[in-house]
Short mmCIF file of C-alpha atoms in Angstrom, two decimals:
data_model
loop_
_atom_site.label_atom_id
_atom_site.label_comp_id
_atom_site.label_asym_id
_atom_site.label_seq_id
_atom_site.Cartn_x
_atom_site.Cartn_y
_atom_site.Cartn_z
CA MET A 268 119.15 108.16 87.67
CA PRO A 269 115.49 109.32 87.76
CA GLU A 270 112.80 106.71 87.36
CA GLY A 271 109.06 106.46 87.72
CA ASN A 272 106.41 109.11 87.34
CA LEU A 273 104.69 111.65 89.55
CA TYR A 274 100.88 111.33 89.27
CA LEU A 275 98.80 114.49 89.69
CA ALA A 276 94.99 114.38 89.84
CA VAL A 277 92.88 117.26 88.54
CA ARG A 278 89.16 117.89 88.99
CA ASP A 279 87.82 117.33 85.46
CA ARG A 280 88.49 117.16 81.69
CA GLU A 281 88.46 120.95 81.39
CA ALA A 282 91.23 121.27 84.00
CA LEU A 283 93.18 118.56 82.19
CA ALA A 284 92.81 120.39 78.87
CA ARG A 285 93.98 123.67 80.45
CA CYS A 286 97.35 122.20 81.54
CA ARG A 287 100.16 124.32 80.09
CA PRO A 288 103.30 122.92 81.70
CA ASP A 289 106.65 124.68 81.65
CA ALA A 290 109.11 122.12 80.23
CA GLY A 291 112.14 123.72 81.89
CA ALA A 292 110.48 123.86 85.30
CA LEU A 293 109.25 120.26 85.01
CA GLU A 294 112.69 119.06 84.01
CA SER A 295 114.20 120.78 87.05
CA ILE A 296 111.53 119.42 89.39
CA GLY A 297 111.99 115.96 87.88
CA ARG A 298 115.70 116.01 88.65
CA GLU A 299 115.02 117.18 92.21
CA LEU A 300 112.34 114.55 92.84
CA ARG A 301 114.19 111.90 90.81
CA VAL A 302 111.17 111.19 88.57
CA THR A 303 111.14 110.76 84.82
CA GLY A 304 107.62 111.88 83.99
CA PHE A 305 104.61 113.82 85.11
CA VAL A 306 101.20 112.23 84.58
CA VAL A 307 98.21 114.53 84.99
CA TYR A 308 94.89 112.71 85.10
CA THR A 309 91.22 113.00 85.93
CA LEU A 310 88.75 110.35 86.98
CA ALA A 311 85.96 112.61 85.67
CA ALA A 312 86.48 111.36 82.14
CA LYS A 313 84.18 110.96 79.14
CA SER A 314 81.30 108.54 79.41
CA GLY A 315 82.46 104.96 78.88
CA THR A 316 85.98 105.65 80.16
CA ASP A 317 87.50 105.54 83.62
CA ALA A 318 90.17 108.21 83.34
CA ALA A 319 91.77 110.68 80.96
CA LEU A 320 95.46 111.51 81.20
CA ARG A 321 98.30 113.55 79.79
CA CYS A 322 101.97 112.58 80.15
CA PHE A 323 104.97 114.90 80.09
CA PHE A 324 108.60 113.69 79.93
CA PRO A 325 110.68 116.85 79.33
CA GLY A 326 113.87 115.34 80.80
CA ASP A 327 113.74 112.67 78.08
CA GLY A 328 113.11 115.21 75.32
CA ILE A 329 109.42 114.28 75.05
CA PHE A 330 107.34 117.27 76.01
CA GLU A 331 104.03 115.39 75.76
CA ASP A 332 103.49 111.77 74.76
CA PRO A 333 100.20 111.17 72.91
CA VAL A 334 99.62 107.69 74.39
CA THR A 335 101.69 106.14 77.19
CA GLY A 336 100.83 102.52 77.96
CA SER A 337 103.28 102.22 80.84
CA ALA A 338 101.82 105.27 82.60
CA ALA A 339 98.30 103.94 82.02
CA GLY A 340 99.23 100.60 83.59
CA GLN A 341 100.71 102.30 86.64
CA LEU A 342 97.68 104.59 86.97
CA ALA A 343 95.35 101.58 86.83
CA THR A 344 97.15 99.92 89.74
CA LEU A 345 97.06 103.21 91.66
CA ILE A 346 93.30 103.47 91.12
CA GLN A 347 92.86 99.88 92.27
CA SER A 348 94.81 100.61 95.45
CA VAL A 349 92.72 103.66 96.42
CA ARG A 350 89.36 102.58 94.97
CA PRO A 351 89.48 98.78 95.14
CA GLU A 352 87.07 96.62 93.18
CA THR A 353 86.84 92.92 92.40
CA MET A 354 89.63 91.69 90.12
CA PRO A 355 90.28 91.12 87.37
CA ARG A 356 89.18 94.70 86.77
CA LYS A 357 88.99 96.31 83.34
CA LEU A 358 89.63 100.04 82.92
CA VAL A 359 89.63 102.27 79.85
CA PHE A 360 91.67 105.47 79.64
CA THR A 361 91.89 108.18 76.99
CA GLN A 362 94.95 110.23 76.15
CA GLY A 363 96.18 112.44 73.32
CA ASP A 364 93.03 114.49 72.66
CA GLU A 365 94.85 117.77 73.34
CA LEU A 366 97.51 116.85 70.77
CA GLY A 367 95.01 115.96 68.08
CA ARG A 368 96.12 112.31 68.36
CA PRO A 369 93.36 110.72 70.45
CA GLY A 370 94.12 107.32 71.89
CA ARG A 371 92.40 104.74 74.02
CA VAL A 372 94.22 102.34 76.34
CA GLU A 373 92.56 99.29 77.86
CA ILE A 374 94.02 97.95 81.10
CA GLU A 375 93.15 94.85 83.05
CA VAL A 376 94.23 94.91 86.67
CA ARG A 377 94.95 91.44 88.01
CA PRO A 378 96.20 90.18 91.37
CA GLU A 379 99.75 88.91 91.61
CA SER A 380 100.69 85.75 93.51
CA GLU A 381 102.08 87.88 96.36
CA PRO A 382 99.16 89.02 98.55
CA GLY A 383 98.27 92.68 98.13
CA LYS A 384 100.20 93.08 94.86
CA VAL A 385 98.51 93.86 91.55
CA ARG A 386 99.65 94.33 87.97
CA GLY A 387 98.15 96.24 85.05
CA TRP A 388 98.00 94.41 81.70
CA ILE A 389 97.91 96.92 78.85
CA GLY A 390 95.99 96.47 75.61
CA GLY A 391 94.24 98.35 72.85
CA GLU A 392 94.71 99.08 69.19
CA ALA A 393 97.76 100.71 67.62
CA ARG A 394 98.28 102.56 64.39
CA VAL A 395 101.57 102.87 62.52
CA VAL A 396 102.41 106.56 62.07
CA LEU A 397 105.97 106.13 60.82
CA ARG A 398 107.73 103.29 59.06
CA GLY A 399 111.35 103.13 58.00
CA GLU A 400 114.71 101.44 58.26
CA LEU A 401 117.80 102.30 60.25
CA ASP A 402 121.19 101.16 59.05
CA LEU A 403 123.74 101.06 61.88
CA ARG A 404 127.29 100.68 60.62
#
């Protein structure tokens, strides 16, 4: 069973906006690499933010997710591992601009009790876009 994401860095926001992934090809690559999603990101984000990202999960029937907290948390720990700073460290990411559903995710990277391990704590505001009931009989 595939799990986890493949993280791909691009040069800047313009490159991020130009991404036009092929869902079928990504699904095939995901099966081969045993990954669930593809997270494309740039550290050359808008002023006041640390990164911008886009997340694609074609194998799960989600071509592009407008805001993905779990991917943001994982990206924050990746950034901390390659560009370490004093912790706790607060990062702000944007996602969803290309879908017309802009979002902002706040992550605090904190050390774990095991030396060398860190965890990303995800926060931010949420907006209800759909409300309903499901009756399972």
